[in-house]
PDB file of C-alpha atoms in Angstrom:
ATOM      1  CA  MET A   1     -33.792  45.938  -6.635  1.00 82.00           C
ATOM      2  CA  ILE A   2     -30.878  45.654  -9.038  1.00 94.00           C
ATOM      3  CA  PHE A   3     -29.375  42.303 -10.008  1.00 97.00           C
ATOM      4  CA  LYS A   4     -25.950  41.622  -8.572  1.00 98.00           C
ATOM      5  CA  LEU A   5     -24.135  38.335  -8.961  1.00 98.00           C
ATOM      6  CA  ASP A   6     -23.699  36.529  -5.635  1.00 98.00           C
ATOM      7  CA  PRO A   7     -20.093  37.043  -4.392  1.00 98.00           C
ATOM      8  CA  GLN A   8     -19.505  33.309  -3.913  1.00 98.00           C
ATOM      9  CA  LEU A   9     -20.621  32.578  -7.491  1.00 98.00           C
ATOM     10  CA  ALA A  10     -18.453  35.435  -8.734  1.00 98.00           C
ATOM     11  CA  ALA A  11     -15.444  34.008  -6.881  1.00 98.00           C
ATOM     12  CA  ASP A  12     -15.933  30.460  -8.236  1.00 98.00           C
ATOM     13  CA  THR A  13     -16.530  31.304 -11.902  1.00 98.00           C
ATOM     14  CA  PHE A  14     -15.523  33.363 -14.945  1.00 98.00           C
ATOM     15  CA  LEU A  15     -17.964  35.435 -16.979  1.00 97.00           C
ATOM     16  CA  VAL A  16     -18.394  34.091 -20.511  1.00 97.00           C
ATOM     17  CA  GLY A  17     -21.113  36.437 -21.739  1.00 97.00           C
ATOM     18  CA  ASP A  18     -24.714  37.524 -21.422  1.00 97.00           C
ATOM     19  CA  LEU A  19     -27.619  35.700 -23.022  1.00 98.00           C
ATOM     20  CA  PRO A  20     -30.921  37.632 -23.210  1.00 97.00           C
ATOM     21  CA  LEU A  21     -31.962  36.548 -19.686  1.00 98.00           C
ATOM     22  CA  CYS A  22     -28.933  34.942 -18.076  1.00 98.00           C
ATOM     23  CA  GLN A  23     -25.301  35.538 -17.325  1.00 98.00           C
ATOM     24  CA  MET A  24     -23.264  32.608 -18.621  1.00 98.00           C
ATOM     25  CA  LEU A  25     -20.476  31.620 -16.249  1.00 98.00           C
ATOM     26  CA  LEU A  26     -17.705  29.036 -16.508  1.00 98.00           C
ATOM     27  CA  MET A  27     -17.086  27.129 -13.286  1.00 98.00           C
ATOM     28  CA  ASN A  28     -13.398  27.301 -12.347  1.00 98.00           C
ATOM     29  CA  ASP A  29     -12.949  23.529 -12.133  1.00 98.00           C
ATOM     30  CA  ALA A  30     -10.934  21.959 -14.930  1.00 98.00           C
ATOM     31  CA  ARG A  31     -12.251  18.483 -14.091  1.00 98.00           C
ATOM     32  CA  TYR A  32     -15.566  19.102 -15.872  1.00 98.00           C
ATOM     33  CA  PRO A  33     -16.961  21.317 -18.652  1.00 98.00           C
ATOM     34  CA  TRP A  34     -19.314  23.200 -16.331  1.00 98.00           C
ATOM     35  CA  VAL A  35     -21.463  26.165 -17.327  1.00 98.00           C
ATOM     36  CA  ILE A  36     -23.754  28.049 -14.954  1.00 98.00           C
ATOM     37  CA  LEU A  37     -26.658  30.255 -16.015  1.00 98.00           C
ATOM     38  CA  VAL A  38     -27.829  33.012 -13.671  1.00 98.00           C
ATOM     39  CA  PRO A  39     -30.956  35.008 -14.586  1.00 98.00           C
ATOM     40  CA  ARG A  40     -30.190  38.718 -14.230  1.00 98.00           C
ATOM     41  CA  ARG A  41     -33.062  39.189 -11.824  1.00 98.00           C
ATOM     42  CA  ALA A  42     -32.813  40.290  -8.206  1.00 96.00           C
ATOM     43  CA  ASP A  43     -34.092  38.286  -5.253  1.00 96.00           C
ATOM     44  CA  ILE A  44     -35.013  35.111  -7.131  1.00 98.00           C
ATOM     45  CA  THR A  45     -34.221  31.777  -5.501  1.00 98.00           C
ATOM     46  CA  GLU A  46     -36.643  29.392  -7.252  1.00 98.00           C
ATOM     47  CA  VAL A  47     -37.430  28.996 -10.955  1.00 98.00           C
ATOM     48  CA  TYR A  48     -41.172  29.292 -10.343  1.00 98.00           C
ATOM     49  CA  GLN A  49     -40.690  32.789  -8.883  1.00 98.00           C
ATOM     50  CA  LEU A  50     -39.839  34.117 -12.339  1.00 98.00           C
ATOM     51  CA  PRO A  51     -42.721  35.320 -14.557  1.00 98.00           C
ATOM     52  CA  MET A  52     -43.823  32.502 -16.894  1.00 97.00           C
ATOM     53  CA  GLN A  53     -42.314  34.212 -19.927  1.00 98.00           C
ATOM     54  CA  GLU A  54     -38.920  34.423 -18.231  1.00 98.00           C
ATOM     55  CA  GLN A  55     -39.152  30.798 -17.103  1.00 98.00           C
ATOM     56  CA  GLN A  56     -39.596  29.858 -20.757  1.00 98.00           C
ATOM     57  CA  LEU A  57     -36.623  31.999 -21.728  1.00 98.00           C
ATOM     58  CA  LEU A  58     -34.508  30.455 -18.972  1.00 98.00           C
ATOM     59  CA  TRP A  59     -35.247  26.935 -20.218  1.00 98.00           C
ATOM     60  CA  GLN A  60     -34.659  27.910 -23.844  1.00 98.00           C
ATOM     61  CA  GLU A  61     -31.246  29.271 -22.865  1.00 98.00           C
ATOM     62  CA  SER A  62     -30.621  26.155 -20.773  1.00 98.00           C
ATOM     63  CA  ALA A  63     -31.478  23.830 -23.687  1.00 98.00           C
ATOM     64  CA  LEU A  64     -29.197  25.844 -25.958  1.00 98.00           C
ATOM     65  CA  VAL A  65     -26.322  25.560 -23.487  1.00 98.00           C
ATOM     66  CA  ALA A  66     -26.913  21.861 -22.793  1.00 98.00           C
ATOM     67  CA  GLU A  67     -27.110  20.817 -26.442  1.00 98.00           C
ATOM     68  CA  LYS A  68     -24.172  22.906 -27.663  1.00 98.00           C
ATOM     69  CA  LEU A  69     -22.025  21.832 -24.716  1.00 98.00           C
ATOM     70  CA  MET A  70     -22.816  18.160 -25.420  1.00 98.00           C
ATOM     71  CA  ILE A  71     -21.936  18.614 -29.096  1.00 97.00           C
ATOM     72  CA  LEU A  72     -18.712  20.482 -28.287  1.00 96.00           C
ATOM     73  CA  THR A  73     -17.493  18.054 -25.645  1.00 98.00           C
ATOM     74  CA  GLN A  74     -18.994  14.792 -26.946  1.00 98.00           C
ATOM     75  CA  ALA A  75     -19.816  14.004 -23.322  1.00 98.00           C
ATOM     76  CA  ASP A  76     -21.791  10.968 -22.181  1.00 98.00           C
ATOM     77  CA  LYS A  77     -24.428  12.806 -20.143  1.00 98.00           C
ATOM     78  CA  MET A  78     -25.562  16.282 -19.257  1.00 98.00           C
ATOM     79  CA  ASN A  79     -26.215  16.989 -15.584  1.00 98.00           C
ATOM     80  CA  LEU A  80     -28.677  19.812 -15.060  1.00 98.00           C
ATOM     81  CA  ALA A  81     -29.426  21.182 -11.591  1.00 98.00           C
ATOM     82  CA  ALA A  82     -30.744  24.130  -9.608  1.00 98.00           C
ATOM     83  CA  LEU A  83     -29.833  23.401  -5.990  1.00 98.00           C
ATOM     84  CA  GLY A  84     -29.027  26.587  -4.098  1.00 98.00           C
ATOM     85  CA  ASN A  85     -28.549  25.155  -0.606  1.00 98.00           C
ATOM     86  CA  VAL A  86     -25.328  27.139  -0.169  1.00 97.00           C
ATOM     87  CA  VAL A  87     -25.792  30.016  -2.648  1.00 98.00           C
ATOM     88  CA  SER A  88     -29.503  30.751  -2.735  1.00 98.00           C
ATOM     89  CA  GLN A  89     -29.433  33.111  -5.745  1.00 98.00           C
ATOM     90  CA  LEU A  90     -31.062  31.134  -8.573  1.00 98.00           C
ATOM     91  CA  HIS A  91     -28.373  29.521 -10.710  1.00 98.00           C
ATOM     92  CA  LEU A  92     -28.594  26.586 -13.058  1.00 98.00           C
ATOM     93  CA  HIS A  93     -25.723  24.122 -13.382  1.00 98.00           C
ATOM     94  CA  HIS A  94     -24.904  22.410 -16.696  1.00 99.00           C
ATOM     95  CA  VAL A  95     -22.163  19.835 -16.211  1.00 98.00           C
ATOM     96  CA  ALA A  96     -20.997  17.719 -19.152  1.00 98.00           C
ATOM     97  CA  ARG A  97     -20.193  14.322 -17.681  1.00 98.00           C
ATOM     98  CA  PHE A  98     -17.956  11.524 -18.903  1.00 98.00           C
ATOM     99  CA  LYS A  99     -17.934   7.919 -17.760  1.00 98.00           C
ATOM    100  CA  THR A 100     -14.223   8.444 -17.163  1.00 98.00           C
ATOM    101  CA  ASP A 101     -14.493  11.649 -15.095  1.00 98.00           C
ATOM    102  CA  PHE A 102     -13.508  12.106 -11.464  1.00 97.00           C
ATOM    103  CA  ALA A 103     -16.908  11.730  -9.809  1.00 98.00           C
ATOM    104  CA  TRP A 104     -18.754   9.441 -12.265  1.00 98.00           C
ATOM    105  CA  PRO A 105     -21.440   8.211 -11.752  1.00 97.00           C
ATOM    106  CA  LYS A 106     -21.964  10.396  -8.675  1.00 97.00           C
ATOM    107  CA  PRO A 107     -23.088  14.012  -8.931  1.00 97.00           C
ATOM    108  CA  VAL A 108     -20.113  16.397  -8.973  1.00 97.00           C
ATOM    109  CA  TRP A 109     -20.879  18.371  -5.823  1.00 96.00           C
ATOM    110  CA  GLY A 110     -18.733  17.616  -2.792  1.00 91.00           C
ATOM    111  CA  GLN A 111     -16.500  15.099  -4.601  1.00 94.00           C
ATOM    112  CA  GLY A 112     -12.811  15.829  -4.059  1.00 95.00           C
ATOM    113  CA  ASN A 113     -11.250  19.230  -4.551  1.00 96.00           C
ATOM    114  CA  THR A 114     -11.792  21.640  -7.417  1.00 97.00           C
ATOM    115  CA  GLU A 115      -8.944  21.938  -9.916  1.00 98.00           C
ATOM    116  CA  PRO A 116      -8.637  25.585 -10.943  1.00 98.00           C
ATOM    117  CA  TYR A 117      -7.816  26.263 -14.590  1.00 98.00           C
ATOM    118  CA  THR A 118      -4.390  27.589 -15.485  1.00 98.00           C
ATOM    119  CA  ALA A 119      -4.468  31.046 -17.082  1.00 98.00           C
ATOM    120  CA  LEU A 120      -3.907  29.500 -20.521  1.00 98.00           C
ATOM    121  CA  GLU A 121      -6.568  26.808 -20.103  1.00 98.00           C
ATOM    122  CA  LYS A 122      -9.039  29.344 -18.803  1.00 98.00           C
ATOM    123  CA  GLN A 123      -8.598  31.586 -21.839  1.00 97.00           C
ATOM    124  CA  GLN A 124      -8.846  28.643 -24.239  1.00 98.00           C
ATOM    125  CA  VAL A 125     -12.076  27.360 -22.690  1.00 98.00           C
ATOM    126  CA  ILE A 126     -13.656  30.808 -22.536  1.00 97.00           C
ATOM    127  CA  ASP A 127     -12.664  31.464 -26.150  1.00 97.00           C
ATOM    128  CA  SER A 128     -14.171  28.174 -27.299  1.00 97.00           C
ATOM    129  CA  LEU A 129     -17.400  28.902 -25.404  1.00 98.00           C
ATOM    130  CA  ARG A 130     -17.618  32.419 -26.857  1.00 97.00           C
ATOM    131  CA  GLU A 131     -17.148  30.950 -30.314  1.00 96.00           C
ATOM    132  CA  LEU A 132     -19.774  28.258 -29.616  1.00 97.00           C
ATOM    133  CA  PHE A 133     -22.408  30.780 -28.550  1.00 97.00           C
ATOM    134  CA  ARG A 134     -21.486  33.550 -30.981  1.00 95.00           C
ATOM    135  CA  GLY A 135     -24.633  35.314 -32.145  1.00 95.00           C
ATOM    136  CA  PHE A 136     -26.552  34.404 -28.986  1.00 97.00           C
ATOM    137  CA  PHE A 137     -24.955  36.935 -26.656  1.00 97.00           C
ATOM    138  CA  VAL A 138     -26.541  40.336 -26.223  1.00 95.00           C
ATOM    139  CA  SER A 139     -24.420  43.430 -26.368  1.00 75.00           C
ATOM    140  CA  GLU A 140     -23.808  45.316 -23.161  1.00 56.00           C
ATOM    141  CA  GLN A 141     -25.956  48.194 -24.360  1.00 51.00           C
ATOM    142  CA  SER A 142     -29.121  46.090 -24.563  1.00 50.00           C
ATOM    143  CA  LEU A 143     -28.821  44.415 -21.177  1.00 46.00           C
ATOM    144  CA  ASN A 144     -31.434  46.508 -19.404  1.00 46.00           C
ATOM    145  CA  LEU A 145     -34.402  44.311 -20.347  1.00 40.00           C
TER     146      LEU A 145
ATOM    147  CA  MET B   1     -41.239   2.949 -29.475  1.00 82.00           C
ATOM    148  CA  ILE B   2     -43.620   2.832 -26.527  1.00 94.00           C
ATOM    149  CA  PHE B   3     -42.796   4.556 -23.237  1.00 97.00           C
ATOM    150  CA  LYS B   4     -41.967   2.212 -20.398  1.00 98.00           C
ATOM    151  CA  LEU B   5     -40.778   3.392 -16.996  1.00 98.00           C
ATOM    152  CA  ASP B   6     -37.186   2.354 -16.289  1.00 98.00           C
ATOM    153  CA  PRO B   7     -37.205  -0.704 -13.956  1.00 98.00           C
ATOM    154  CA  GLN B   8     -34.844   0.936 -11.455  1.00 98.00           C
ATOM    155  CA  LEU B   9     -37.041   4.041 -11.224  1.00 98.00           C
ATOM    156  CA  ALA B  10     -40.094   1.801 -10.862  1.00 98.00           C
ATOM    157  CA  ALA B  11     -38.415  -0.095  -8.007  1.00 98.00           C
ATOM    158  CA  ASP B  12     -37.397   3.071  -6.127  1.00 98.00           C
ATOM    159  CA  THR B  13     -40.682   4.980  -6.358  1.00 98.00           C
ATOM    160  CA  PHE B  14     -44.477   4.903  -6.106  1.00 98.00           C
ATOM    161  CA  LEU B  15     -46.789   6.192  -8.832  1.00 97.00           C
ATOM    162  CA  VAL B  16     -48.761   9.238  -7.712  1.00 97.00           C
ATOM    163  CA  GLY B  17     -50.531  10.051 -10.987  1.00 97.00           C
ATOM    164  CA  ASP B  18     -50.167  11.261 -14.550  1.00 97.00           C
ATOM    165  CA  LEU B  19     -49.828  14.895 -15.517  1.00 98.00           C
ATOM    166  CA  PRO B  20     -50.406  15.710 -19.209  1.00 97.00           C
ATOM    167  CA  LEU B  21     -46.769  14.958 -20.126  1.00 98.00           C
ATOM    168  CA  CYS B  22     -45.176  13.310 -17.098  1.00 98.00           C
ATOM    169  CA  GLN B  23     -45.652  10.468 -14.688  1.00 98.00           C
ATOM    170  CA  MET B  24     -45.449  11.795 -11.143  1.00 98.00           C
ATOM    171  CA  LEU B  25     -43.546   9.477  -8.824  1.00 98.00           C
ATOM    172  CA  LEU B  26     -42.854   9.613  -5.093  1.00 98.00           C
ATOM    173  CA  MET B  27     -39.318   8.582  -4.157  1.00 98.00           C
ATOM    174  CA  ASN B  28     -39.412   5.869  -1.491  1.00 98.00           C
ATOM    175  CA  ASP B  29     -37.206   7.760   0.953  1.00 98.00           C
ATOM    176  CA  ALA B  30     -38.957   9.141   4.009  1.00 98.00           C
ATOM    177  CA  ARG B  31     -36.046  11.516   4.760  1.00 98.00           C
ATOM    178  CA  TYR B  32     -37.163  14.017   2.106  1.00 98.00           C
ATOM    179  CA  PRO B  33     -40.361  15.053   0.290  1.00 98.00           C
ATOM    180  CA  TRP B  34     -39.092  13.939  -3.135  1.00 98.00           C
ATOM    181  CA  VAL B  35     -41.137  13.926  -6.316  1.00 98.00           C
ATOM    182  CA  ILE B  36     -39.833  12.753  -9.692  1.00 98.00           C
ATOM    183  CA  LEU B  37     -41.351  13.669 -13.043  1.00 98.00           C
ATOM    184  CA  VAL B  38     -40.793  11.351 -16.016  1.00 98.00           C
ATOM    185  CA  PRO B  39     -42.022  12.436 -19.469  1.00 98.00           C
ATOM    186  CA  ARG B  40     -43.975   9.555 -21.012  1.00 98.00           C
ATOM    187  CA  ARG B  41     -41.740   9.539 -24.069  1.00 98.00           C
ATOM    188  CA  ALA B  42     -39.527   6.684 -25.218  1.00 97.00           C
ATOM    189  CA  ASP B  43     -35.769   6.951 -25.693  1.00 96.00           C
ATOM    190  CA  ILE B  44     -35.290  10.434 -24.254  1.00 98.00           C
ATOM    191  CA  THR B  45     -32.257  11.064 -22.048  1.00 98.00           C
ATOM    192  CA  GLU B  46     -31.835  14.861 -22.297  1.00 98.00           C
ATOM    193  CA  VAL B  47     -34.409  17.645 -21.971  1.00 98.00           C
ATOM    194  CA  TYR B  48     -33.341  19.226 -25.260  1.00 98.00           C
ATOM    195  CA  GLN B  49     -34.239  16.024 -27.134  1.00 98.00           C
ATOM    196  CA  LEU B  50     -37.930  16.718 -26.508  1.00 98.00           C
ATOM    197  CA  PRO B  51     -39.804  18.867 -29.051  1.00 98.00           C
ATOM    198  CA  MET B  52     -39.866  22.495 -27.880  1.00 97.00           C
ATOM    199  CA  GLN B  53     -43.582  22.344 -27.064  1.00 98.00           C
ATOM    200  CA  GLU B  54     -43.009  19.344 -24.786  1.00 98.00           C
ATOM    201  CA  GLN B  55     -40.011  21.015 -23.138  1.00 98.00           C
ATOM    202  CA  GLN B  56     -42.322  23.890 -22.250  1.00 98.00           C
ATOM    203  CA  LEU B  57     -44.912  21.474 -20.891  1.00 98.00           C
ATOM    204  CA  LEU B  58     -42.255  19.655 -18.860  1.00 98.00           C
ATOM    205  CA  TRP B  59     -41.105  22.892 -17.229  1.00 98.00           C
ATOM    206  CA  GLN B  60     -44.677  24.025 -16.585  1.00 98.00           C
ATOM    207  CA  GLU B  61     -45.345  20.744 -14.814  1.00 98.00           C
ATOM    208  CA  SER B  62     -42.046  21.071 -12.957  1.00 98.00           C
ATOM    209  CA  ALA B  63     -42.886  24.591 -11.755  1.00 98.00           C
ATOM    210  CA  LEU B  64     -46.301  23.379 -10.616  1.00 98.00           C
ATOM    211  CA  VAL B  65     -44.736  20.529  -8.644  1.00 98.00           C
ATOM    212  CA  ALA B  66     -41.984  22.688  -7.168  1.00 98.00           C
ATOM    213  CA  GLU B  67     -44.272  25.485  -6.007  1.00 98.00           C
ATOM    214  CA  LYS B  68     -47.012  23.262  -4.599  1.00 98.00           C
ATOM    215  CA  LEU B  69     -44.491  21.033  -2.854  1.00 98.00           C
ATOM    216  CA  MET B  70     -42.834  24.067  -1.270  1.00 98.00           C
ATOM    217  CA  ILE B  71     -46.190  25.387  -0.076  1.00 97.00           C
ATOM    218  CA  LEU B  72     -47.242  21.988   1.276  1.00 96.00           C
ATOM    219  CA  THR B  73     -44.001  21.265   3.092  1.00 98.00           C
ATOM    220  CA  GLN B  74     -42.899  24.802   4.003  1.00 98.00           C
ATOM    221  CA  ALA B  75     -39.385  23.696   3.068  1.00 98.00           C
ATOM    222  CA  ASP B  76     -36.367  26.000   2.987  1.00 98.00           C
ATOM    223  CA  LYS B  77     -35.246  25.249  -0.590  1.00 98.00           C
ATOM    224  CA  MET B  78     -36.269  23.287  -3.639  1.00 98.00           C
ATOM    225  CA  ASN B  79     -33.597  21.148  -5.277  1.00 98.00           C
ATOM    226  CA  LEU B  80     -34.277  20.539  -8.950  1.00 98.00           C
ATOM    227  CA  ALA B  81     -32.128  18.161 -11.009  1.00 98.00           C
ATOM    228  CA  ALA B  82     -31.942  16.024 -14.132  1.00 98.00           C
ATOM    229  CA  LEU B  83     -28.810  13.906 -13.702  1.00 98.00           C
ATOM    230  CA  GLY B  84     -29.262  10.452 -15.239  1.00 98.00           C
ATOM    231  CA  ASN B  85     -25.752   9.082 -14.756  1.00 98.00           C
ATOM    232  CA  VAL B  86     -27.165   5.824 -13.384  1.00 97.00           C
ATOM    233  CA  VAL B  87     -30.687   5.748 -14.882  1.00 98.00           C
ATOM    234  CA  SER B  88     -30.426   7.457 -18.247  1.00 98.00           C
ATOM    235  CA  GLN B  89     -34.185   7.713 -18.923  1.00 98.00           C
ATOM    236  CA  LEU B  90     -34.987  11.415 -18.547  1.00 98.00           C
ATOM    237  CA  HIS B  91     -36.350  12.059 -15.052  1.00 98.00           C
ATOM    238  CA  LEU B  92     -36.522  15.291 -13.114  1.00 98.00           C
ATOM    239  CA  HIS B  93     -35.964  15.342  -9.354  1.00 98.00           C
ATOM    240  CA  HIS B  94     -37.814  17.775  -7.071  1.00 99.00           C
ATOM    241  CA  VAL B  95     -36.527  17.498  -3.530  1.00 98.00           C
ATOM    242  CA  ALA B  96     -37.923  19.764  -0.812  1.00 98.00           C
ATOM    243  CA  ARG B  97     -34.990  20.534   1.466  1.00 98.00           C
ATOM    244  CA  PHE B  98     -34.837  21.636   5.086  1.00 98.00           C
ATOM    245  CA  LYS B  99     -31.892  23.142   6.927  1.00 98.00           C
ATOM    246  CA  THR B 100     -32.466  20.375   9.461  1.00 98.00           C
ATOM    247  CA  ASP B 101     -32.565  17.446   7.022  1.00 98.00           C
ATOM    248  CA  PHE B 102     -30.112  14.564   6.840  1.00 97.00           C
ATOM    249  CA  ALA B 103     -27.887  15.790   4.010  1.00 98.00           C
ATOM    250  CA  TRP B 104     -28.187  19.588   4.319  1.00 98.00           C
ATOM    251  CA  PRO B 105     -26.529  21.534   2.751  1.00 97.00           C
ATOM    252  CA  LYS B 106     -25.200  18.791   0.481  1.00 97.00           C
ATOM    253  CA  PRO B 107     -27.239  17.400  -2.404  1.00 97.00           C
ATOM    254  CA  VAL B 108     -29.211  14.296  -1.356  1.00 97.00           C
ATOM    255  CA  TRP B 109     -27.643  11.771  -3.718  1.00 96.00           C
ATOM    256  CA  GLY B 110     -25.236   9.290  -2.177  1.00 91.00           C
ATOM    257  CA  GLN B 111     -25.698  10.563   1.400  1.00 94.00           C
ATOM    258  CA  GLY B 112     -26.425   7.730   3.812  1.00 95.00           C
ATOM    259  CA  ASN B 113     -29.064   5.073   3.256  1.00 96.00           C
ATOM    260  CA  THR B 114     -32.602   5.564   2.019  1.00 97.00           C
ATOM    261  CA  GLU B 115     -35.332   5.201   4.618  1.00 98.00           C
ATOM    262  CA  PRO B 116     -38.278   3.416   3.002  1.00 98.00           C
ATOM    263  CA  TYR B 117     -41.737   4.612   4.013  1.00 98.00           C
ATOM    264  CA  THR B 118     -43.895   2.374   6.184  1.00 98.00           C
ATOM    265  CA  ALA B 119     -47.109   1.237   4.475  1.00 98.00           C
ATOM    266  CA  LEU B 120     -49.093   3.772   6.481  1.00 98.00           C
ATOM    267  CA  GLU B 121     -46.718   6.679   5.805  1.00 98.00           C
ATOM    268  CA  LYS B 122     -46.603   5.828   2.110  1.00 98.00           C
ATOM    269  CA  GLN B 123     -50.384   5.947   1.822  1.00 97.00           C
ATOM    270  CA  GLN B 124     -50.587   9.207   3.762  1.00 98.00           C
ATOM    271  CA  VAL B 125     -47.994  10.938   1.590  1.00 98.00           C
ATOM    272  CA  ILE B 126     -49.488   9.676  -1.674  1.00 97.00           C
ATOM    273  CA  ASP B 127     -52.950  10.754  -0.515  1.00 97.00           C
ATOM    274  CA  SER B 128     -51.697  14.235   0.358  1.00 97.00           C
ATOM    275  CA  LEU B 129     -49.936  14.561  -3.022  1.00 98.00           C
ATOM    276  CA  ARG B 130     -53.045  13.393  -4.899  1.00 97.00           C
ATOM    277  CA  GLU B 131     -55.094  15.963  -2.998  1.00 96.00           C
ATOM    278  CA  LEU B 132     -52.481  18.658  -3.713  1.00 97.00           C
ATOM    279  CA  PHE B 133     -52.535  18.035  -7.469  1.00 97.00           C
ATOM    280  CA  ARG B 134     -56.226  17.229  -7.806  1.00 95.00           C
ATOM    281  CA  GLY B 135     -57.529  18.598 -11.087  1.00 95.00           C
ATOM    282  CA  PHE B 136     -54.103  18.449 -12.750  1.00 97.00           C
ATOM    283  CA  PHE B 137     -53.975  14.704 -13.364  1.00 97.00           C
ATOM    284  CA  VAL B 138     -55.232  13.328 -16.661  1.00 95.00           C
ATOM    285  CA  SER B 139     -57.546  10.338 -16.670  1.00 75.00           C
ATOM    286  CA  GLU B 140     -56.157   7.046 -17.894  1.00 56.00           C
ATOM    287  CA  GLN B 141     -58.342   7.219 -21.008  1.00 51.00           C
ATOM    288  CA  SER B 142     -56.637  10.376 -22.304  1.00 50.00           C
ATOM    289  CA  LEU B 143     -53.046   9.278 -21.782  1.00 46.00           C
ATOM    290  CA  ASN B 144     -52.265   8.472 -25.400  1.00 46.00           C
ATOM    291  CA  LEU B 145     -51.193  11.981 -26.321  1.00 40.00           C
TER     292      LEU B 145
END
């Protein structure tokens, strides 16, 4: 089986780049700095289904994203979650939360309506993320792990 | 600094046992099989603040809990989350979800009121969890890692 990003995830996000294991996606909701990691592996719905070595890689990439996103945004708290009740393909949310944000202190899911980025905002956020993770992305040629 | 379980977490849960890094707690909500892992480390609010070796141990313990809980309960999906907007002490939720449960497909937080276990139910669930993880708990004597 070949990895293919779930259509719902593809519709809700923008591709930022590819880490060694995961696709890095930006959630199209301007209310929160929200990055999703999706391991490029087919038919995986739970973390423990990945081989142990890939679980370790997933969490290393997750820690990298969480720490850099906290430093970039100076947020109050990182929210980390793998839920998958609607989209079962394994995906890991990283949401930088502020005590002043829309849903605080509740989790972000199901609170109000998403606020899509404008074209300008979208490009600015993607550019800043690509700058933040420069040197960590793999080139397209080396993606077939 | 010495580790001390957050008072709110202590009030909402029952102690099941101690894995090498984490306290294993049962959430006192009979609507969901819900296990929380808390690393016995003081002043940690984000996963990436742990030394890399302890991050790996945390995720190994998490994968153990997630997989065994899924096998025990035959649930439809595992929900994994480290939020911490209310209780900032790092704690990792593992909620076994069913398509027939109260909040499905929403996340469990903030949906309706908790349903505390009866004394009998509580003892039965704790006993089944202790049986499930027998051999993985550390003895009290070896807890000072």
